[in-house]
């Protein structure tokens, strides 16, 4: 990597990552809505997870609609309307979803609330389709993955402050032990969010973002092997689709079931859970900031230093926003020791995505197991640390799954985005399991998800080597 490779069009990249922030803000805020809706609508734990299901299934439905429209017009939809228009349209769709919160709150309708979240998710599906390749295009392809990792860090800044802001908006600053949230208190925060969607849609429409960025031309073959007719003919992609489904599932279900565990087993009040949900999503930010250090310098010595500075800087952001929210920070300082495990794991992976996926999935199993077999705050820290070990899994799985696809890469990418629906299905599954065997024991679902991810990391390495793709050689060669 040289200094030329580090150049990024920051003037265009910075406004783009606003949408990454929105994705994280809303996704994490759903974890605050779940206990509120559960109480207000008298839902079971399984029924309460329909909040996550409605939001994440929208990604799959949105992808199918996108593919259907593209087939109908015989041209890729985004290529036809342009990237800026695609982003703006996605934001407008999400804004329409937030408008449903007003009549839903006035009528006390849980289905209408779910419909609002579903439409917000539909808009996010289109935004994801546009924003990920656009982030790669705003600079050299060699640093495209680092830009996505950095964008993911911005996404997790949204997940960190989202639960705190929504909790404050719903419960207020003077909440006490008897404070409860009414459905009426939900509509204003989401109407404000809708206005923000509209403003950003307008700003992006008139920004300098390219309408049709020059993406890197895809090759017809890899190492002399003819490209296949469909992305689904590549085993690394098919197995990777299952991996994305389970990865998003365990990431979302761990957080969305955490409030029920803390309330039923540890006696927490709903209003006091928000800082811990924030810590969980901040953990993903901590991991992704650590993984983005190579986007800023090619000096190995500085990279080693930044691998220690970046995670604790992100942890400082979490502490800062909680200090502003006037939460007691004392319970969180010990978490700084857990971050050392993340740093050691990141260094041990040596930049190989398969090795990183194997190490981090194994640590996810260990963390979840500790959470299931301990009690008190030890179990809470164990469950929240799952966020640390989920932090780098998306880029690892995505990279491994599309490697060697050649001209089928974009088709493969669309299939992977479709599998984000795992966030809804796995959350509902864990909720149902919790009703049968208990909320703490239900985290066995997460262990099974991580077990497959570890298996995929081991299996895909052999598949890719057989196709002439060896990440250790690429890293050693500086590619």
Coordinates of C-alpha atoms in Angstrom, one line a residue:
X1 CA 0.0 0.0 0.0
X2 CA 1.4 3.4 -0.9
X3 CA 0.3 7.0 -0.1
X4 CA -1.5 7.3 -3.4
X5 CA -3.7 4.4 -2.5
X6 CA -4.8 6.2 0.6
X7 CA -6.4 9.0 -1.2
X8 CA -10.2 9.1 -0.8
X9 CA -12.7 11.7 -2.0
X10 CA -13.6 12.7 1.5
X11 CA -15.8 15.6 0.3
X12 CA -18.1 13.0 -1.3
X13 CA -17.5 10.2 1.2
X14 CA -18.5 12.2 4.3
X15 CA -22.0 13.1 3.2
X16 CA -22.5 9.5 2.0
X17 CA -21.9 8.0 5.4
X18 CA -24.8 9.9 6.8
X19 CA -27.0 7.1 5.5
X20 CA -24.8 4.5 7.2
X21 CA -25.4 6.4 10.4
X22 CA -29.2 6.2 9.9
X23 CA -29.1 2.5 9.4
X24 CA -27.4 2.0 12.7
X25 CA -29.5 4.6 14.6
X26 CA -32.8 2.9 13.7
X27 CA -31.6 -0.7 14.0
X28 CA -30.3 -0.2 17.5
X29 CA -33.3 1.9 18.5
X30 CA -35.6 -1.0 17.7
X31 CA -34.1 -2.7 20.9
X32 CA -35.7 0.1 23.0
X33 CA -39.0 -0.2 21.2
X34 CA -39.2 -4.0 21.8
X35 CA -39.7 -3.8 25.6
X36 CA -41.9 -0.7 25.2
X37 CA -44.2 -2.5 22.8
X38 CA -44.1 -5.7 24.8
X39 CA -45.6 -3.9 27.8
X40 CA -48.0 -1.6 26.0
X41 CA -49.5 -4.3 23.8
X42 CA -49.1 -7.2 26.3
X43 CA -47.0 -9.3 24.0
X44 CA -45.1 -12.5 24.6
X45 CA -41.3 -12.5 24.2
X46 CA -41.7 -14.2 20.8
X47 CA -44.3 -11.7 19.7
X48 CA -42.2 -8.8 20.8
X49 CA -39.4 -10.0 18.4
X50 CA -41.8 -9.2 15.4
X51 CA -40.3 -5.7 15.7
X52 CA -37.0 -7.0 14.5
X53 CA -38.6 -9.4 12.1
X54 CA -40.7 -6.6 10.4
X55 CA -37.6 -4.4 10.0
X56 CA -35.1 -7.0 8.7
X57 CA -37.5 -9.0 6.4
X58 CA -37.9 -5.7 4.6
X59 CA -34.4 -6.0 3.3
X60 CA -35.3 -9.2 1.6
X61 CA -38.6 -8.0 0.2
X62 CA -36.8 -4.8 -0.9
X63 CA -34.1 -6.8 -2.7
X64 CA -36.8 -8.9 -4.5
X65 CA -38.7 -5.8 -5.6
X66 CA -35.4 -4.3 -6.8
X67 CA -34.6 -7.4 -8.8
X68 CA -38.2 -7.6 -10.2
X69 CA -38.2 -4.0 -11.4
X70 CA -34.7 -4.5 -13.0
X71 CA -36.0 -7.5 -14.8
X72 CA -39.1 -5.7 -15.9
X73 CA -37.2 -2.7 -17.4
X74 CA -34.4 -5.0 -18.6
X75 CA -31.8 -2.8 -17.0
X76 CA -30.4 -2.4 -13.5
X77 CA -32.6 0.0 -11.7
X78 CA -29.9 2.1 -10.0
X79 CA -27.9 2.3 -13.3
X80 CA -31.0 3.7 -14.9
X81 CA -32.0 6.3 -12.3
X82 CA -28.5 7.1 -11.1
X83 CA -26.8 6.6 -7.7
X84 CA -27.8 9.9 -6.2
X85 CA -31.5 9.4 -7.2
X86 CA -31.4 5.9 -5.8
X87 CA -30.1 7.1 -2.4
X88 CA -32.7 10.0 -2.3
X89 CA -35.5 7.6 -3.3
X90 CA -34.5 5.2 -0.5
X91 CA -34.5 8.0 2.0
X92 CA -38.0 9.2 0.9
X93 CA -39.4 5.6 1.2
X94 CA -38.0 5.4 4.8
X95 CA -39.5 8.9 5.6
X96 CA -42.9 7.6 4.5
X97 CA -42.5 4.7 6.9
X98 CA -41.9 7.1 9.9
X99 CA -45.2 8.9 9.0
X100 CA -47.1 5.7 9.9
X101 CA -46.0 6.0 13.5
X102 CA -48.4 9.0 14.0
X103 CA -51.7 7.2 13.2
X104 CA -50.3 4.0 14.8
X105 CA -49.7 5.8 18.1
X106 CA -53.0 7.5 18.0
X107 CA -54.9 4.3 17.4
X108 CA -52.7 2.1 19.5
X109 CA -52.1 -0.3 16.6
X110 CA -49.2 -2.7 16.8
X111 CA -49.6 -3.9 13.2
X112 CA -49.5 -0.4 11.9
X113 CA -46.3 0.2 14.0
X114 CA -44.8 -2.9 12.4
X115 CA -45.9 -1.6 8.9
X116 CA -44.0 1.7 9.6
X117 CA -40.8 -0.2 10.5
X118 CA -41.2 -2.4 7.5
X119 CA -41.4 0.6 5.1
X120 CA -38.4 2.2 6.8
X121 CA -36.5 -1.1 6.2
X122 CA -37.6 -1.1 2.5
X123 CA -36.0 2.3 2.1
X124 CA -32.9 1.1 3.8
X125 CA -32.7 -1.9 1.4
X126 CA -32.4 0.4 -1.6
X127 CA -29.9 2.6 0.3
X128 CA -27.8 -0.4 1.1
X129 CA -27.8 -1.5 -2.6
X130 CA -26.5 1.9 -3.6
X131 CA -24.3 3.1 -0.8
X132 CA -22.0 0.0 -0.4
X133 CA -20.6 0.0 -4.0
X134 CA -20.6 3.8 -4.0
X135 CA -18.4 3.9 -0.9
X136 CA -15.9 1.6 -2.7
X137 CA -16.0 3.8 -5.8
X138 CA -15.0 7.0 -4.0
X139 CA -11.3 6.2 -4.1
X140 CA -8.9 3.5 -5.1
X141 CA -10.2 -0.1 -5.1
X142 CA -7.3 -1.1 -3.0
X143 CA -8.7 0.9 0.0
X144 CA -12.4 0.2 -0.8
X145 CA -12.7 -2.4 2.0
X146 CA -11.2 0.1 4.5
X147 CA -13.8 2.7 3.4
X148 CA -16.5 0.2 4.0
X149 CA -15.1 -0.6 7.4
X150 CA -14.9 3.1 8.3
X151 CA -18.5 3.5 7.1
X152 CA -19.4 0.6 9.3
X153 CA -17.8 2.5 12.2
X154 CA -20.0 5.5 11.5
X155 CA -23.0 3.1 11.3
X156 CA -22.1 1.9 14.8
X157 CA -21.8 5.5 16.1
X158 CA -25.5 5.6 15.2
X159 CA -26.1 2.3 17.0
X160 CA -24.3 3.7 20.0
X161 CA -26.3 6.9 20.4
X162 CA -29.6 5.7 18.9
X163 CA -30.8 3.8 22.0
X164 CA -29.8 6.7 24.3
X165 CA -31.6 9.4 22.2
X166 CA -34.7 7.3 21.7
X167 CA -34.8 6.3 25.4
X168 CA -34.5 10.0 26.4
X169 CA -37.2 11.0 23.9
X170 CA -39.6 8.3 25.2
X171 CA -38.9 8.3 28.9
X172 CA -37.4 11.8 29.4
X173 CA -34.6 12.9 31.7
X174 CA -36.5 12.7 34.9
X175 CA -37.6 9.1 34.7
X176 CA -38.0 7.3 38.0
X177 CA -38.7 3.7 39.1
X178 CA -42.4 4.1 38.2
X179 CA -41.8 5.7 34.8
X180 CA -43.3 3.8 31.9
X181 CA -43.7 4.7 28.3
X182 CA -46.9 5.1 26.4
X183 CA -47.3 4.5 22.7
X184 CA -48.0 8.2 22.3
X185 CA -44.4 9.0 23.4
X186 CA -43.0 7.0 20.4
X187 CA -44.5 9.0 17.5
X188 CA -42.6 12.3 18.0
X189 CA -39.1 10.8 17.8
X190 CA -39.9 9.0 14.6
X191 CA -41.5 12.0 13.0
X192 CA -38.3 13.9 13.7
X193 CA -36.4 11.1 12.2
X194 CA -38.6 11.3 9.1
X195 CA -37.8 15.0 8.7
X196 CA -34.1 14.1 9.0
X197 CA -34.5 11.5 6.2
X198 CA -36.1 14.2 4.0
X199 CA -33.4 16.8 4.6
X200 CA -30.6 14.3 3.9
X201 CA -32.4 13.2 0.7
X202 CA -32.5 16.8 -0.5
X203 CA -28.8 17.4 0.4
X204 CA -27.6 14.2 -1.3
X205 CA -29.7 15.0 -4.4
X206 CA -27.8 18.3 -4.8
X207 CA -24.4 17.0 -3.6
X208 CA -21.3 16.3 -5.7
X209 CA -21.8 12.5 -5.4
X210 CA -21.4 10.9 -8.8
X211 CA -24.6 9.6 -10.5
X212 CA -22.8 6.8 -12.3
X213 CA -19.4 6.2 -10.6
X214 CA -16.7 4.4 -12.6
X215 CA -16.6 1.1 -10.8
X216 CA -13.7 -1.3 -11.4
X217 CA -14.3 -3.5 -14.5
X218 CA -15.1 -7.1 -13.6
X219 CA -13.0 -9.8 -15.1
X220 CA -14.5 -12.6 -17.2
X221 CA -12.4 -15.3 -15.7
X222 CA -10.1 -15.9 -12.7
X223 CA -6.6 -17.5 -13.3
X224 CA -7.8 -18.9 -16.7
X225 CA -10.9 -20.5 -15.2
X226 CA -14.0 -19.5 -17.2
X227 CA -16.6 -17.5 -15.2
X228 CA -19.8 -19.4 -14.4
X229 CA -23.2 -18.3 -15.7
X230 CA -24.7 -17.7 -12.2
X231 CA -23.3 -16.5 -8.9
X232 CA -25.2 -19.4 -7.3
X233 CA -22.9 -21.9 -8.9
X234 CA -20.0 -20.8 -6.6
X235 CA -20.0 -22.7 -3.3
X236 CA -18.3 -19.9 -1.4
X237 CA -21.3 -17.6 -2.2
X238 CA -24.0 -20.1 -1.4
X239 CA -22.4 -21.0 2.0
X240 CA -21.7 -17.3 2.4
X241 CA -25.4 -16.5 2.0
X242 CA -26.1 -18.8 5.0
X243 CA -23.3 -17.2 6.9
X244 CA -24.6 -13.6 6.4
X245 CA -28.1 -14.8 7.4
X246 CA -26.8 -16.3 10.6
X247 CA -24.3 -13.5 11.3
X248 CA -26.9 -10.8 11.1
X249 CA -29.2 -13.0 13.1
X250 CA -26.8 -13.5 16.0
X251 CA -25.8 -9.9 16.0
X252 CA -29.4 -8.6 16.2
X253 CA -30.9 -11.3 18.4
X254 CA -28.2 -11.0 21.0
X255 CA -29.2 -7.4 21.5
X256 CA -32.9 -7.6 21.0
X257 CA -33.3 -10.3 23.7
X258 CA -30.9 -8.6 26.1
X259 CA -33.6 -6.3 27.6
X260 CA -35.8 -9.2 28.5
X261 CA -32.8 -11.0 30.2
X262 CA -31.8 -8.0 32.2
X263 CA -35.3 -7.2 33.3
X264 CA -36.5 -10.8 34.2
X265 CA -33.2 -12.2 35.6
X266 CA -31.4 -9.1 37.0
X267 CA -34.3 -6.8 38.0
X268 CA -33.4 -3.9 35.6
X269 CA -36.1 -1.4 34.7
X270 CA -36.8 -0.9 31.0
X271 CA -35.5 2.7 31.2
X272 CA -32.2 1.6 32.7
X273 CA -31.4 -1.0 29.9
X274 CA -30.6 1.6 27.2
X275 CA -26.9 2.2 28.3
X276 CA -26.2 -1.5 28.0
X277 CA -27.8 -1.8 24.6
X278 CA -25.7 1.3 23.7
X279 CA -22.6 -0.6 24.9
X280 CA -23.4 -3.6 22.8
X281 CA -23.7 -1.5 19.6
X282 CA -20.7 0.6 20.7
X283 CA -18.8 -2.7 20.8
X284 CA -19.3 -3.1 17.1
X285 CA -18.0 0.5 16.6
X286 CA -15.0 -0.3 18.7
X287 CA -14.1 -3.3 16.6
X288 CA -14.7 -1.5 13.3
X289 CA -12.7 1.5 14.2
X290 CA -9.9 -0.9 15.0
X291 CA -10.2 -2.6 11.6
X292 CA -10.2 0.8 9.7
X293 CA -6.7 2.0 10.8
X294 CA -5.1 0.9 7.5
X295 CA -7.2 3.5 5.7
X296 CA -5.2 6.2 7.3
X297 CA -1.6 5.1 7.2
X298 CA 0.6 2.6 5.5
X299 CA 3.3 2.8 8.2
X300 CA 3.3 -0.5 10.1
X301 CA 4.6 1.1 13.3
X302 CA 1.7 3.6 13.3
X303 CA -0.8 0.9 12.5
X304 CA 0.3 -1.0 15.6
X305 CA -0.1 2.1 17.7
X306 CA -3.5 3.0 16.2
X307 CA -4.8 -0.5 16.8
X308 CA -4.6 0.4 20.5
X309 CA -5.7 4.0 20.2
X310 CA -8.7 3.5 17.9
X311 CA -10.7 1.0 20.1
X312 CA -10.2 3.1 23.2
X313 CA -11.1 6.3 21.3
X314 CA -14.4 4.6 20.2
X315 CA -14.9 3.4 23.8
X316 CA -14.4 7.1 24.9
X317 CA -17.2 8.1 22.5
X318 CA -19.5 5.7 24.2
X319 CA -18.5 7.0 27.7
X320 CA -18.9 10.6 26.5
X321 CA -22.4 10.2 25.1
X322 CA -23.5 8.3 28.3
X323 CA -21.9 11.1 30.4
X324 CA -24.0 13.7 28.5
X325 CA -27.0 11.5 29.1
X326 CA -26.1 11.6 32.9
X327 CA -25.7 7.9 33.2
X328 CA -23.5 6.4 35.9
X329 CA -20.3 5.4 34.1
X330 CA -18.8 3.3 37.0
X331 CA -20.2 0.0 35.7
X332 CA -18.6 0.4 32.3
X333 CA -14.9 1.1 33.1
X334 CA -14.1 -2.6 33.6
X335 CA -15.1 -3.2 30.0
X336 CA -11.8 -1.6 28.9
X337 CA -10.1 -4.9 29.9
X338 CA -12.4 -6.9 27.6
X339 CA -11.3 -4.7 24.7
X340 CA -7.8 -6.0 25.1
X341 CA -9.1 -9.4 23.9
X342 CA -10.4 -7.8 20.7
X343 CA -7.0 -6.1 20.1
X344 CA -5.2 -9.5 20.6
X345 CA -7.6 -11.2 18.2
X346 CA -7.3 -8.6 15.6
X347 CA -3.5 -8.9 15.7
X348 CA -3.6 -12.7 15.5
X349 CA -5.7 -12.6 12.4
X350 CA -2.9 -10.9 10.4
X351 CA -5.4 -9.4 7.9
X352 CA -6.6 -12.8 6.6
X353 CA -10.4 -12.7 6.5
X354 CA -10.9 -16.5 6.9
X355 CA -8.6 -16.6 9.9
X356 CA -10.3 -13.5 11.4
X357 CA -13.7 -15.1 10.9
X358 CA -12.6 -18.3 12.6
X359 CA -11.0 -16.5 15.6
X360 CA -13.8 -14.0 16.1
X361 CA -16.5 -16.7 15.7
X362 CA -14.8 -18.9 18.3
X363 CA -14.6 -15.9 20.7
X364 CA -18.3 -15.3 20.0
X365 CA -19.0 -18.9 21.2
X366 CA -16.9 -18.4 24.3
X367 CA -18.5 -15.0 25.2
X368 CA -22.0 -16.3 24.7
X369 CA -21.2 -19.4 26.7
X370 CA -19.9 -17.3 29.6
X371 CA -23.1 -15.2 29.4
X372 CA -25.3 -18.4 29.6
X373 CA -23.4 -19.9 32.6
X374 CA -22.7 -16.9 34.8
X375 CA -25.0 -14.4 36.5
X376 CA -25.1 -10.7 37.4
X377 CA -23.0 -8.1 35.6
X378 CA -20.5 -10.8 34.4
X379 CA -23.2 -12.3 32.2
X380 CA -24.2 -8.8 31.0
X381 CA -20.6 -7.9 30.0
X382 CA -20.2 -11.4 28.3
X383 CA -23.4 -10.8 26.2
X384 CA -22.4 -7.2 25.3
X385 CA -18.9 -8.4 24.3
X386 CA -20.5 -10.4 21.5
X387 CA -20.7 -7.1 19.8
X388 CA -16.9 -6.9 19.8
X389 CA -16.6 -10.3 18.1
X390 CA -19.4 -9.6 15.6
X391 CA -17.7 -6.3 14.5
X392 CA -15.5 -7.6 11.7
X393 CA -17.6 -10.5 10.5
X394 CA -19.6 -8.7 7.8
X395 CA -16.6 -7.6 5.8
X396 CA -14.9 -11.0 6.3
X397 CA -17.9 -13.0 5.1
X398 CA -18.6 -10.6 2.3
X399 CA -15.0 -10.7 1.0
X400 CA -14.8 -14.5 1.2
X401 CA -18.2 -15.0 -0.4
X402 CA -17.6 -12.8 -3.5
X403 CA -14.0 -13.8 -4.1
X404 CA -13.5 -15.3 -7.5
X405 CA -17.0 -14.5 -8.8
X406 CA -15.7 -12.3 -11.6
X407 CA -18.5 -10.9 -13.7
X408 CA -21.0 -12.4 -11.2
X409 CA -19.8 -10.3 -8.3
X410 CA -22.6 -7.7 -8.4
X411 CA -25.2 -10.5 -8.6
X412 CA -23.6 -12.3 -5.7
X413 CA -23.6 -9.1 -3.7
X414 CA -27.3 -8.6 -4.2
X415 CA -27.9 -12.2 -2.9
X416 CA -25.8 -11.4 0.2
X417 CA -27.7 -8.2 1.0
X418 CA -31.0 -10.2 0.7
X419 CA -29.8 -12.5 3.6
X420 CA -29.9 -9.6 6.0
X421 CA -33.4 -11.0 6.8
X422 CA -31.6 -13.3 9.2
X423 CA -31.8 -10.5 11.7
X424 CA -35.6 -10.9 11.9
X425 CA -35.8 -14.7 11.7
X426 CA -33.2 -15.5 14.3
X427 CA -34.5 -12.9 16.7
X428 CA -38.0 -14.5 16.5
X429 CA -36.5 -18.0 16.8
X430 CA -34.6 -17.0 20.0
X431 CA -37.7 -15.4 21.4
X432 CA -39.6 -18.6 20.9
X433 CA -36.9 -20.7 22.3
X434 CA -36.8 -18.4 25.4
X435 CA -40.5 -19.1 26.0
X436 CA -39.7 -22.8 26.1
X437 CA -36.4 -23.1 28.0
X438 CA -35.8 -19.6 29.5
X439 CA -34.3 -16.3 28.3
X440 CA -30.7 -17.0 29.4
X441 CA -30.7 -20.5 28.0
X442 CA -32.1 -19.3 24.7
X443 CA -28.7 -17.9 23.8
X444 CA -27.8 -21.4 22.7
X445 CA -29.2 -20.1 19.4
X446 CA -26.3 -17.7 19.2
X447 CA -23.8 -20.4 19.9
X448 CA -25.1 -22.5 17.0
X449 CA -24.9 -19.5 14.7
X450 CA -21.3 -18.8 15.6
X451 CA -20.5 -22.5 15.2
X452 CA -21.6 -22.4 11.5
X453 CA -19.6 -19.2 11.0
X454 CA -16.5 -21.0 12.3
X455 CA -17.2 -23.9 10.0
X456 CA -17.6 -21.6 7.0
X457 CA -14.3 -19.9 7.8
X458 CA -12.5 -23.3 7.8
X459 CA -14.4 -24.7 4.7
X460 CA -14.2 -21.7 2.5
X461 CA -10.4 -21.5 2.8
X462 CA -10.1 -24.8 1.1
X463 CA -12.7 -23.9 -1.6
X464 CA -10.9 -20.7 -2.4
X465 CA -7.4 -22.3 -2.5
X466 CA -8.8 -24.8 -4.9
X467 CA -9.7 -21.9 -7.1
X468 CA -6.3 -20.3 -6.9
X469 CA -7.2 -17.7 -4.2
X470 CA -4.9 -17.6 -1.2
X471 CA -5.3 -14.5 1.1
X472 CA -2.1 -15.2 2.9
X473 CA -0.2 -14.8 -0.4
X474 CA -2.2 -11.7 -1.3
X475 CA -1.3 -10.1 2.0
X476 CA 2.4 -11.1 1.7
X477 CA 2.4 -9.7 -1.8
X478 CA 0.9 -6.4 -0.7
X479 CA -2.3 -6.8 -2.9

